[in-house]
Short mmCIF file of C-alpha atoms in Angstrom, two decimals:
data_model
loop_
_atom_site.label_atom_id
_atom_site.label_comp_id
_atom_site.label_asym_id
_atom_site.label_seq_id
_atom_site.Cartn_x
_atom_site.Cartn_y
_atom_site.Cartn_z
CA LEU A 1 223.70 23.78 93.22
CA LEU A 2 222.84 19.82 93.07
CA PRO A 3 224.21 17.63 96.16
CA CYS A 4 225.17 15.05 93.32
CA GLU A 5 226.91 14.35 90.32
CA VAL A 6 224.68 14.21 87.30
CA LEU A 7 227.15 12.24 84.97
CA ALA A 8 226.37 14.56 81.94
CA SER A 9 226.63 18.13 80.75
CA ARG A 10 223.65 18.85 78.69
CA PRO A 11 220.26 20.68 78.37
CA ALA A 12 217.51 19.63 80.97
CA PRO A 13 213.95 21.32 81.80
CA VAL A 14 214.91 22.44 84.93
CA ARG A 15 211.82 25.11 84.97
CA ARG A 16 209.56 22.25 84.58
CA PHE A 17 210.56 20.33 87.19
CA PHE A 18 211.68 23.15 89.91
CA THR A 19 209.98 25.80 91.17
CA PRO A 20 212.92 28.65 92.21
CA ALA A 21 212.08 29.62 95.79
CA VAL A 22 213.57 32.26 98.18
CA MET B 1 185.16 11.33 98.77
CA ASP B 2 186.87 14.80 99.23
CA LEU B 3 190.35 14.18 98.62
CA GLY B 4 190.88 17.86 98.03
CA GLU B 5 194.14 17.91 100.28
CA LEU B 6 195.83 15.51 98.41
CA GLU B 7 195.14 17.47 94.99
CA ARG B 8 197.22 20.55 97.16
CA ASP B 9 200.11 18.39 97.85
CA ASN B 10 199.67 14.80 96.11
CA THR B 11 203.48 14.50 97.22
CA GLY B 12 203.51 13.02 100.69
CA ARG B 13 200.61 11.25 102.77
CA CYS B 14 197.15 12.68 103.22
CA ARG B 15 194.49 10.98 105.80
CA VAL B 16 190.71 11.42 105.00
CA SER B 17 187.87 10.07 107.43
CA SER B 18 184.34 10.00 107.73
CA PRO B 19 182.68 11.20 111.36
CA VAL B 20 182.72 8.71 113.89
CA PRO B 21 178.99 7.47 114.21
CA SER B 22 177.85 7.87 117.87
CA VAL B 23 176.86 3.82 118.16
CA CYS B 24 180.42 2.91 117.34
CA ARG B 25 181.79 5.07 120.65
CA THR B 26 179.63 2.42 122.91
CA GLU B 27 179.11 -0.55 121.32
CA PRO B 28 181.93 -2.95 121.00
CA CYS B 29 183.25 -3.15 117.31
CA ALA B 30 184.87 -4.78 114.52
CA LEU B 31 187.75 -3.10 112.35
CA GLY B 32 189.05 -4.22 108.72
CA VAL B 33 191.99 -3.17 107.44
CA ASP B 34 193.05 -3.31 103.70
CA GLU B 35 194.68 -1.62 100.64
CA ALA B 36 194.65 -1.03 97.22
CA GLY B 37 197.11 -0.30 94.46
CA ARG B 38 200.59 -2.06 96.06
CA GLY B 39 201.53 -3.96 92.48
CA PRO B 40 200.69 -1.10 89.93
CA VAL B 41 204.41 1.27 89.27
CA LEU B 42 201.80 4.27 88.73
CA GLY B 43 199.72 6.36 91.29
CA PRO B 44 199.16 6.36 95.03
CA MET B 45 198.76 3.42 97.29
CA VAL B 46 195.83 3.33 99.75
CA TYR B 47 195.00 1.84 103.28
CA ALA B 48 191.93 1.96 104.62
CA ILE B 49 190.01 1.27 107.96
CA CYS B 50 186.23 0.16 108.05
CA TYR B 51 184.35 -0.18 111.30
CA CYS B 52 180.86 -1.01 112.45
CA PRO B 53 179.35 -2.58 115.72
CA LEU B 54 179.69 -6.44 116.19
CA SER B 55 175.56 -6.16 116.24
CA ARG B 56 175.14 -4.20 112.54
CA LEU B 57 178.12 -7.05 110.69
CA ALA B 58 175.05 -8.74 109.22
CA ASP B 59 173.82 -5.73 107.82
CA LEU B 60 177.04 -4.75 106.53
CA GLU B 61 177.05 -7.92 104.52
CA ALA B 62 173.75 -7.30 103.23
CA LEU B 63 175.42 -4.50 101.40
CA LYS B 64 176.84 -7.34 99.18
CA VAL B 65 180.28 -5.90 99.83
CA ALA B 66 182.42 -9.02 99.94
CA ASP B 67 182.78 -9.31 96.20
CA SER B 68 184.83 -6.06 95.91
CA LYS B 69 187.35 -7.47 93.36
CA THR B 70 184.90 -8.39 90.51
CA LEU B 71 182.99 -4.83 90.69
CA SER B 72 183.72 -2.12 87.94
CA GLU B 73 184.98 1.56 89.19
CA SER B 74 181.58 2.79 88.81
CA GLU B 75 179.69 -0.33 91.08
CA ARG B 76 182.24 0.41 93.99
CA GLU B 77 181.55 3.81 93.87
CA ARG B 78 177.97 3.09 94.29
CA LEU B 79 178.85 0.72 97.08
CA PHE B 80 180.97 3.17 98.87
CA GLU B 81 178.27 5.76 98.52
CA LYS B 82 175.74 3.50 100.25
CA ILE B 83 178.27 3.04 103.20
CA ASN B 84 178.45 6.41 103.67
CA GLN B 85 174.76 6.52 103.47
CA ASP B 86 174.89 3.93 106.28
CA GLY B 87 177.18 6.53 108.16
CA ASP B 88 174.78 6.38 111.55
CA PHE B 89 176.78 2.77 112.02
CA VAL B 90 179.95 2.77 109.72
CA GLY B 91 182.62 4.62 109.87
CA TRP B 92 185.96 4.65 107.73
CA ALA B 93 189.51 6.35 107.64
CA LEU B 94 191.98 6.14 104.86
CA ASP B 95 195.74 7.12 104.19
CA VAL B 96 196.55 7.82 100.81
CA LEU B 97 200.41 7.12 100.42
CA SER B 98 201.75 9.21 97.20
CA PRO B 99 204.21 7.50 94.72
CA ASN B 100 206.88 9.90 95.93
CA LEU B 101 206.35 9.09 99.13
CA ILE B 102 206.81 5.47 98.22
CA SER B 103 209.87 6.04 96.49
CA THR B 104 211.88 8.43 99.18
CA SER B 105 210.68 5.45 101.44
CA MET B 106 212.15 3.06 99.73
CA LEU B 107 215.29 4.91 97.80
CA GLY B 108 215.86 6.84 101.07
CA ARG B 109 219.56 6.66 103.00
CA LEU B 110 217.69 4.74 105.59
CA LYS B 111 215.99 2.14 103.48
CA TYR B 112 212.15 1.71 104.51
CA ASN B 113 211.17 -1.00 102.97
CA LEU B 114 207.12 -1.73 101.46
CA ASN B 115 205.99 -4.37 104.26
CA SER B 116 207.19 -1.94 107.02
CA LEU B 117 205.78 1.01 105.39
CA SER B 118 202.38 -1.01 105.00
CA HIS B 119 202.71 -2.60 108.14
CA ASP B 120 203.04 0.94 110.07
CA THR B 121 200.66 2.83 107.90
CA ALA B 122 197.59 -0.17 109.33
CA THR B 123 198.79 0.36 112.89
CA GLY B 124 198.59 4.10 112.36
CA LEU B 125 195.28 3.75 111.44
CA ILE B 126 193.87 1.53 113.93
CA GLN B 127 195.20 3.70 116.43
CA TYR B 128 193.91 6.78 115.16
CA ALA B 129 190.46 5.07 115.23
CA LEU B 130 190.59 4.48 118.70
CA ASP B 131 191.85 8.07 119.63
CA GLN B 132 188.79 8.87 117.80
CA GLY B 133 187.10 7.12 120.59
CA VAL B 134 185.96 4.26 118.77
CA ASN B 135 185.30 1.25 120.89
CA VAL B 136 187.23 -1.39 118.68
CA THR B 137 187.40 -4.81 120.05
CA GLN B 138 188.44 -6.90 117.12
CA VAL B 139 190.53 -6.08 114.38
CA PHE B 140 190.62 -8.07 110.77
CA VAL B 141 193.49 -7.77 108.02
CA ASP B 142 194.26 -8.98 105.23
CA THR B 143 198.11 -9.93 105.50
CA VAL B 144 201.32 -8.33 104.20
CA GLY B 145 204.57 -10.72 104.23
CA LEU B 146 203.82 -13.66 106.78
CA PRO B 147 200.33 -13.83 108.44
CA GLU B 148 202.35 -15.04 111.88
CA THR B 149 204.83 -12.20 112.07
CA TYR B 150 202.61 -9.35 110.87
CA GLN B 151 199.80 -11.05 113.86
CA LYS B 152 202.26 -10.93 116.42
CA ARG B 153 203.48 -7.48 115.52
CA LEU B 154 199.86 -6.13 115.52
CA GLN B 155 198.85 -7.73 118.48
CA ASP B 156 201.66 -6.63 120.46
CA CYS B 157 200.49 -2.89 119.45
CA PHE B 158 196.99 -3.37 120.66
CA PRO B 159 197.04 -5.92 123.48
CA GLY B 160 193.63 -5.55 124.63
CA ILE B 161 192.03 -5.94 120.91
CA GLU B 162 191.32 -9.41 119.17
CA VAL B 163 193.63 -9.34 115.84
CA THR B 164 192.69 -11.53 113.10
CA VAL B 165 195.49 -11.63 110.52
CA LYS B 166 194.47 -13.83 107.58
CA ALA B 167 195.11 -14.14 103.67
CA LYS B 168 192.36 -13.24 101.64
CA ALA B 169 190.50 -11.46 104.23
CA ASP B 170 188.81 -9.34 102.50
CA ALA B 171 186.27 -12.53 101.04
CA LEU B 172 186.15 -13.52 104.58
CA TYR B 173 185.32 -10.60 106.86
CA PRO B 174 182.66 -8.25 105.73
CA VAL B 175 184.45 -5.05 107.49
CA VAL B 176 187.79 -5.77 105.39
CA SER B 177 185.70 -6.20 102.56
CA ALA B 178 183.84 -2.57 103.16
CA ALA B 179 187.66 -1.32 103.76
CA SER B 180 188.96 -2.65 100.58
CA ILE B 181 186.16 -0.93 98.84
CA CYS B 182 186.99 2.53 100.60
CA ALA B 183 190.59 2.06 99.59
CA LYS B 184 190.02 1.22 96.02
CA VAL B 185 187.62 4.20 95.76
CA ALA B 186 190.11 6.85 96.91
CA ARG B 187 192.76 4.92 94.64
CA ASP B 188 190.27 5.64 91.59
CA GLN B 189 189.78 8.69 92.14
CA ALA B 190 193.37 9.96 93.49
CA VAL B 191 194.30 8.35 89.87
CA ARG B 192 191.74 9.69 87.91
CA ASP B 193 192.25 13.59 89.13
CA TRP B 194 196.23 13.17 89.28
CA ARG B 195 197.38 16.81 89.07
CA PHE B 196 200.60 16.33 87.48
CA VAL B 197 202.93 19.21 89.16
CA GLU B 198 205.23 18.79 86.39
CA GLU B 199 205.05 20.59 83.33
CA LEU B 200 204.59 17.82 80.62
CA GLN B 201 204.15 18.50 77.34
CA ASP B 202 200.57 17.14 75.66
CA LEU B 203 200.03 14.91 78.25
CA ASP B 204 198.37 11.67 77.43
CA THR B 205 197.10 9.69 80.28
CA ASP B 206 196.44 6.77 78.44
CA TYR B 207 198.98 4.78 80.44
CA GLY B 208 196.85 1.49 80.82
CA SER B 209 196.47 -0.53 84.32
CA GLY B 210 199.43 1.03 85.93
CA TYR B 211 200.85 -2.65 86.40
CA PRO B 212 204.12 -2.73 86.17
CA ASN B 213 203.84 -5.78 83.14
CA ASP B 214 201.35 -3.91 81.07
CA PRO B 215 203.04 -3.08 77.93
CA LYS B 216 201.08 0.13 77.46
CA THR B 217 202.37 1.14 81.14
CA LYS B 218 205.79 0.31 79.85
CA ALA B 219 205.51 2.13 76.52
CA TRP B 220 203.93 5.46 78.77
CA LEU B 221 207.15 4.94 81.11
CA LYS B 222 209.73 4.82 78.21
CA LYS B 223 207.68 7.70 76.64
CA TYR B 224 208.28 10.47 79.72
CA VAL B 225 211.14 9.49 81.09
CA GLU B 226 213.39 12.49 81.33
CA PRO B 227 217.51 12.23 81.26
CA VAL B 228 218.33 14.31 83.56
CA PHE B 229 214.55 14.17 86.06
CA GLY B 230 213.52 10.63 85.75
CA PHE B 231 209.83 10.25 85.93
CA PRO B 232 207.13 12.54 87.05
CA GLN B 233 205.96 11.74 90.83
CA PHE B 234 203.19 10.07 89.15
CA VAL B 235 205.50 6.99 88.94
CA ARG B 236 207.11 5.04 91.65
CA PHE B 237 211.05 5.50 91.24
CA SER B 238 211.98 2.03 93.47
CA TRP B 239 210.07 -0.07 91.58
CA ARG B 240 212.13 -2.28 89.30
CA THR B 241 210.09 -1.47 86.20
CA ALA B 242 210.85 1.99 86.58
CA GLN B 243 214.54 1.38 88.10
CA THR B 244 215.59 -0.83 84.35
CA ILE B 245 214.01 2.24 82.33
CA LEU B 246 216.30 4.95 84.06
CA GLU B 247 219.56 2.38 83.97
CA LYS B 248 218.73 2.42 80.23
CA GLU B 249 217.52 5.87 79.39
CA ALA B 250 218.65 8.18 82.02
CA GLU B 251 221.49 9.98 82.92
CA GLY B 252 223.90 8.31 85.64
CA VAL B 253 224.22 9.98 88.74
CA THR B 254 226.66 9.83 91.47
CA TRP B 255 225.85 10.42 95.24
CA GLU B 256 228.09 10.75 98.32
CA ASP B 257 227.72 7.58 99.63
CA THR B 258 227.49 6.03 96.51
CA PRO B 259 230.65 3.57 96.65
CA THR B 260 232.41 4.33 93.42
CA GLU B 261 234.94 1.68 92.06
CA ASP B 262 237.80 4.08 90.92
CA GLN B 263 237.95 5.13 94.86
CA ASP B 264 241.46 6.37 94.57
CA GLY B 265 242.51 4.39 97.89
CA ALA B 266 245.35 5.66 99.82
CA GLY B 267 247.64 2.74 98.62
CA ARG B 268 248.69 0.03 100.78
CA ILE B 269 249.46 0.51 104.48
CA THR B 270 252.63 -0.77 103.97
CA SER B 271 253.80 1.70 101.33
CA TYR B 272 253.74 4.18 104.09
CA PHE B 273 256.50 1.81 106.32
CA LEU B 274 258.40 0.12 103.33
CA HIS B 275 260.57 2.69 100.94
CA GLU B 276 259.59 1.89 97.50
CA GLY B 277 261.71 4.48 96.14
CA PRO B 278 260.40 7.89 95.93
CA ARG B 279 257.01 8.47 96.15
CA ALA B 280 256.64 11.32 93.97
CA ARG B 281 254.28 13.39 96.14
CA PRO B 282 253.26 16.57 94.53
CA ARG B 283 253.46 19.83 96.64
CA LEU B 284 250.12 20.38 98.33
CA PRO B 285 248.41 23.48 98.52
CA HIS B 286 248.44 25.01 101.72
CA ARG B 287 246.25 24.60 104.39
CA TYR B 288 244.19 27.50 103.57
CA PHE B 289 243.31 26.13 100.56
CA GLN B 290 242.79 22.47 101.14
CA GLU B 291 240.69 23.28 104.58
CA ARG B 292 238.21 25.13 101.76
CA GLY B 293 238.58 22.85 99.28
CA LEU B 294 240.07 25.28 96.85
CA GLU B 295 242.63 24.59 94.55
CA ALA B 296 244.22 25.98 91.74
CA ALA B 297 242.80 25.85 88.63
CA SER B 298 244.96 24.30 85.71
CA THR B 299 242.19 24.03 82.62
CA LEU B 300 238.63 25.71 82.44
CA VAL C 1 229.45 23.00 76.00
CA ARG C 2 231.22 23.36 78.98
CA GLN C 3 229.85 26.24 81.35
CA HIS C 4 231.82 27.51 84.57
CA VAL C 5 230.33 29.02 87.33
CA PHE C 6 232.82 32.23 88.47
CA LEU C 7 232.58 34.37 91.52
CA LEU C 8 234.44 38.03 90.02
CA PRO C 9 234.60 41.00 91.76
CA GLU C 10 231.49 43.51 91.03
CA HIS C 11 234.13 45.96 89.07
CA LEU C 12 234.90 43.63 86.43
CA LYS C 13 231.37 43.07 85.38
CA ASP C 14 231.44 46.13 83.56
CA THR C 15 234.80 45.45 81.84
CA SER C 16 233.44 42.81 80.28
CA LYS C 17 231.14 44.85 78.96
CA LYS C 18 233.05 47.69 77.98
CA MET C 19 236.12 46.09 76.08
CA LYS C 20 234.98 42.88 73.75
CA ASN C 21 237.90 40.83 75.26
CA GLY C 22 238.19 43.02 78.25
CA LEU C 23 238.86 39.65 80.08
CA MET C 24 240.99 37.09 78.94
CA PHE C 25 241.58 33.51 80.51
CA ILE C 26 245.41 32.68 79.92
CA LYS C 27 247.79 29.83 81.01
CA LEU C 28 250.61 31.20 82.66
CA VAL C 29 253.57 29.07 85.05
CA SER C 30 252.23 28.70 88.69
CA PRO C 31 255.38 30.25 90.52
CA CYS C 32 254.50 27.38 93.12
CA SER C 33 254.36 24.29 91.28
CA GLY C 34 256.25 25.37 87.76
CA GLU C 35 253.17 23.67 85.94
CA GLY C 36 250.91 25.79 84.07
CA ALA C 37 248.01 27.60 86.07
CA MET C 38 244.97 29.33 84.75
CA TYR C 39 244.76 33.34 85.16
CA LEU C 40 242.44 35.94 84.62
CA PHE C 41 243.73 39.09 82.87
CA ASN C 42 242.03 42.09 82.89
CA MET C 43 243.24 44.03 79.90
CA SER C 44 241.47 47.87 80.91
CA LEU C 45 242.74 47.89 84.56
CA GLN C 46 245.70 45.83 83.45
CA GLN C 47 245.09 43.68 86.58
CA LEU C 48 246.03 40.00 86.92
CA PHE C 49 243.98 37.02 88.74
CA GLU C 50 244.35 33.74 89.98
CA ILE C 51 241.60 31.22 89.61
CA LYS C 52 241.05 29.38 92.03
CA VAL C 53 238.24 26.19 91.75
CA PHE C 54 236.38 24.90 94.70
CA LYS C 55 236.27 21.14 94.45
CA GLU C 56 233.93 18.85 96.01
CA LYS C 57 233.05 15.44 94.88
CA HIS C 58 229.41 14.81 93.73
CA HIS C 59 228.04 18.08 92.85
CA SER C 60 226.43 19.35 89.33
CA TRP C 61 224.98 22.74 88.91
CA PHE C 62 221.53 23.40 87.31
CA ILE C 63 222.46 26.70 84.94
CA ASN C 64 219.01 28.41 83.15
CA GLU C 65 217.60 25.30 81.32
CA SER C 66 220.91 23.03 81.45
CA VAL C 67 222.71 20.70 83.57
CA GLN C 68 226.04 20.98 84.53
CA SER C 69 228.14 18.15 86.09
CA GLY C 70 231.15 18.77 88.28
CA GLY C 71 229.39 21.38 90.22
CA LEU C 72 232.50 23.77 90.18
CA LEU C 73 233.03 26.82 91.67
CA HIS C 74 235.42 29.42 90.26
CA PHE C 75 237.10 32.18 92.15
CA ALA C 76 239.11 34.97 90.48
CA THR C 77 241.17 36.94 93.15
CA PRO C 78 244.06 39.50 92.46
CA VAL C 79 247.25 38.58 92.53
CA ASP C 80 250.69 39.91 92.88
CA PRO C 81 251.69 40.03 89.33
CA LEU C 82 255.78 39.90 90.84
CA PHE C 83 255.12 36.45 92.26
CA LEU C 84 255.04 35.37 88.48
CA LEU C 85 258.09 37.28 87.47
CA LEU C 86 260.39 35.68 90.06
CA HIS C 87 260.26 32.29 88.34
CA TYR C 88 261.36 34.24 85.54
CA LEU C 89 264.25 35.79 86.98
CA MET C 90 265.45 32.83 89.36
CA LYS C 91 265.26 31.05 86.06
CA THR C 92 267.16 33.50 84.16
CA ASP C 93 269.43 34.38 87.00
CA LYS C 94 271.78 31.43 86.21
CA GLU C 95 273.33 33.18 83.46
CA GLY C 96 274.23 35.70 85.95
CA LYS C 97 274.10 38.58 83.86
CA PHE C 98 271.98 41.76 83.46
CA GLN C 99 268.98 41.24 80.81
CA PRO C 100 266.62 43.24 79.39
CA LEU C 101 263.03 42.34 81.19
CA ASP C 102 261.68 41.05 77.47
CA GLN C 103 264.67 38.46 77.07
CA VAL C 104 263.81 37.49 80.78
CA VAL C 105 260.04 36.79 80.80
CA VAL C 106 260.30 34.82 77.58
CA ASP C 107 258.29 31.12 77.61
CA ASP C 108 257.01 29.03 74.82
CA MET C 109 255.43 26.82 76.80
CA TYR C 110 253.42 30.13 78.04
CA PRO C 111 254.08 32.84 75.72
CA ASP C 112 250.83 34.63 77.20
CA CYS C 113 253.56 35.48 80.01
CA VAL C 114 254.31 38.50 77.35
CA LEU C 115 251.37 40.40 79.14
CA LEU C 116 252.86 40.44 81.94
CA LEU C 117 255.34 43.00 80.77
CA LYS C 118 251.94 45.18 79.54
CA LEU C 119 251.52 45.65 83.47
CA PRO C 120 252.64 49.28 84.09
CA ALA C 121 252.94 48.71 87.93
CA LEU C 122 255.31 45.94 87.09
CA GLU C 123 258.12 48.00 86.41
CA LYS C 124 258.18 50.04 89.57
CA GLN C 125 258.13 46.92 91.74
CA LEU C 126 260.58 44.99 90.01
CA ARG C 127 263.38 47.08 92.25
CA HIS C 128 262.31 44.87 95.59
CA VAL C 129 263.63 41.75 93.61
CA THR C 130 266.13 42.93 91.16
CA GLU C 131 269.43 44.97 90.89
CA GLU C 132 268.84 47.56 87.87
CA LYS C 133 271.04 48.68 85.47
CA GLU C 134 270.53 51.43 82.89
CA ILE C 135 272.74 51.84 80.02
CA ASP C 136 271.97 54.17 77.17
CA ASN C 137 268.43 54.70 78.75
CA LYS C 138 267.84 50.81 78.76
CA LYS C 139 266.86 48.97 81.52
CA TYR C 140 268.89 45.90 82.21
CA TYR C 141 267.63 43.65 85.66
CA LYS C 142 269.31 40.67 87.44
CA TYR C 143 267.62 38.79 90.17
CA SER C 144 268.63 39.54 93.89
CA LYS C 145 267.95 37.22 96.44
CA GLU C 146 268.49 39.55 99.45
CA LYS C 147 266.02 42.26 98.22
CA THR C 148 263.70 39.27 97.40
CA LEU C 149 263.81 37.95 101.15
CA LYS C 150 262.95 41.40 102.09
CA TRP C 151 260.68 41.71 100.05
CA LEU C 152 258.90 38.49 100.67
CA GLU C 153 259.44 39.45 104.73
CA LYS C 154 257.00 42.02 104.18
CA LYS C 155 254.41 40.25 102.76
CA VAL C 156 254.85 37.32 105.43
CA ASN C 157 253.87 40.41 107.86
CA GLN C 158 251.14 41.60 105.35
CA THR C 159 249.77 38.07 105.76
CA LYS C 160 249.99 37.59 109.12
CA ALA C 161 248.27 41.03 110.08
CA ALA C 162 245.03 39.80 107.70
CA LEU C 163 244.88 36.26 109.08
CA LYS C 164 245.05 37.85 112.66
CA THR C 165 242.05 40.51 111.76
CA ASN C 166 240.19 37.97 109.90
CA ASN C 167 240.52 35.00 112.78
CA VAL C 168 241.43 32.63 110.68
CA ASN C 169 242.33 29.38 112.80
CA VAL C 170 246.23 29.12 112.19
CA GLY C 171 247.31 26.89 115.44
CA ASN C 172 248.11 23.41 114.59
CA ARG C 173 245.56 21.94 117.04
CA VAL C 174 243.28 20.03 114.60
CA GLN C 175 239.85 22.10 115.32
CA SER C 176 236.70 21.85 113.45
CA THR C 177 236.51 25.37 112.08
CA ALA C 178 232.45 25.56 113.17
CA PHE C 179 233.52 25.23 116.89
CA PHE C 180 235.80 27.60 118.39
CA SER C 181 236.30 29.12 121.89
CA GLY C 182 236.30 32.56 122.50
CA ASP C 183 239.48 33.13 123.19
CA GLN C 184 240.56 31.19 120.03
CA VAL C 185 242.79 34.45 119.02
CA ALA C 186 244.90 34.07 122.72
CA SER C 187 245.55 30.63 122.10
CA ASP C 188 246.78 30.95 118.71
CA ASN C 189 250.46 31.85 119.36
CA GLU C 190 252.37 34.57 117.63
CA GLU C 191 254.61 31.67 116.16
CA ASP C 192 251.65 29.56 115.18
CA TYR C 193 250.86 33.21 112.91
CA LEU C 194 254.13 33.17 111.35
CA ARG C 195 254.66 29.72 110.28
CA TYR C 196 250.94 29.62 108.89
CA ALA C 197 251.75 33.39 107.04
CA HIS C 198 254.76 31.67 105.63
CA GLY C 199 253.12 28.35 104.30
CA LEU C 200 250.56 30.66 102.69
CA VAL C 201 253.06 33.04 100.87
CA SER C 202 255.32 30.00 99.90
CA ASP C 203 252.10 29.01 97.77
CA TYR C 204 253.32 31.72 95.31
CA ILE C 205 257.14 30.89 95.37
CA PRO C 206 259.45 28.07 94.11
CA LYS C 207 260.21 25.38 97.16
CA GLU C 208 264.03 26.33 97.24
CA LEU C 209 262.57 30.20 98.19
CA SER C 210 260.38 28.97 100.65
CA ASP C 211 263.08 27.22 102.43
CA ASP C 212 265.49 30.58 102.33
CA LEU C 213 262.45 32.56 103.78
CA ALA C 214 261.90 29.82 106.22
CA LYS C 215 265.73 30.54 107.40
CA TYR C 216 265.44 33.71 107.24
#
């Protein structure tokens, strides 16, 4: 969940920019 | 120069320094401050200090550090090595400020502009030299913003020290020239060995000078802008050049405190007192749901 | 393609696996507003869920390799189908006569309302809110306000008990939910609970019935 609104719903290279961590 | 810490994490601030020559603890010293990479839209900015006893200023000058601007990258590195070899009377320290730190400072909710960031970094480095026991009696600084205000600010911070702020100080004072060499060498190396944390497909690093008006740099920026994530963190998002490309190429993003034009206001205050006819007020959900931000889903 | 993030009861997970369209999203009338609202119908367990959406401005989701604007979070919670049936029973009550259920639950705006008739428990529940007649093995129903109010009173009491056990803040003092004093329950008096429970149940019944219930 992002604390901001991206004004589009679309594909995004999430894995390349975010590394999930617990 | 060991920038290992920066390579491990290039999103913040990284400090590197030489050991303090023992002579600099006992004899009165001059200290020069300078920066590298203030203008580019790519890569980190570096602030460096360089100091040596007043009695050895002539030896430092003899190293021909004065014309750092005209030197090539390899010549600068050779000079830096020479400064290091003379480690028994010259010391240095530097802060590498990552593009991410610069951007987040300038774009944060609490604006922290570039001049303040520069002033605080320079002040921090001078303080660091003092904390390490260097016997600093004179400081020479190239100006950032108005020389008089910068001079007063630094003088207030270091009352016991003679502070000189002057434009083009790196050509006038050998300790500033030496600091400039340290800063440029550090920035050259940081940029050359930059590790992109983002997995960029077949990255080409031929981005030109890194200055915003360089067509090659501009083309590189256009090529690597990602509509949702913007640029790799090698780029200073807060630079006007970067922002213009983001505004054109990337998706819009709204944040909580961004004023949105279509703010549905609560209507005019008089509407609460004058009866302008029945105000069709839909039946509000019960407080239980309102307090939890829940409402019935009318569509999916 | 718009993606939705749902919080669902665990057991629904295997429903959607077992039956092709085991879970159906349908639009039915909201008994409170009379407008359309989304519901989730579980074909295998014959269960009805209302869908609430958590909405806060300026949010988005990362879902796998995509971004979804809005950041909405949907909840599906079981709802008593009798509340929806009330809407149709009260509407047809104007004619004042006994009718078969399939002539009561008719709605060209929300034709899926016929799914309500598939809910086996429903027919047993009807006696809570209707008078019943049987002619030639066929049942006829007529809305009964008295019965309904009695049934709603039970609902309110059940809700009141649940509010207490869940320490829901019901007092009408303005109080931040993050800070509450140890003796909060003692301070929320019986009347606050009753009023709050009535308000909560009223989110599922038409306005005039809510007013009658308040009086009752």
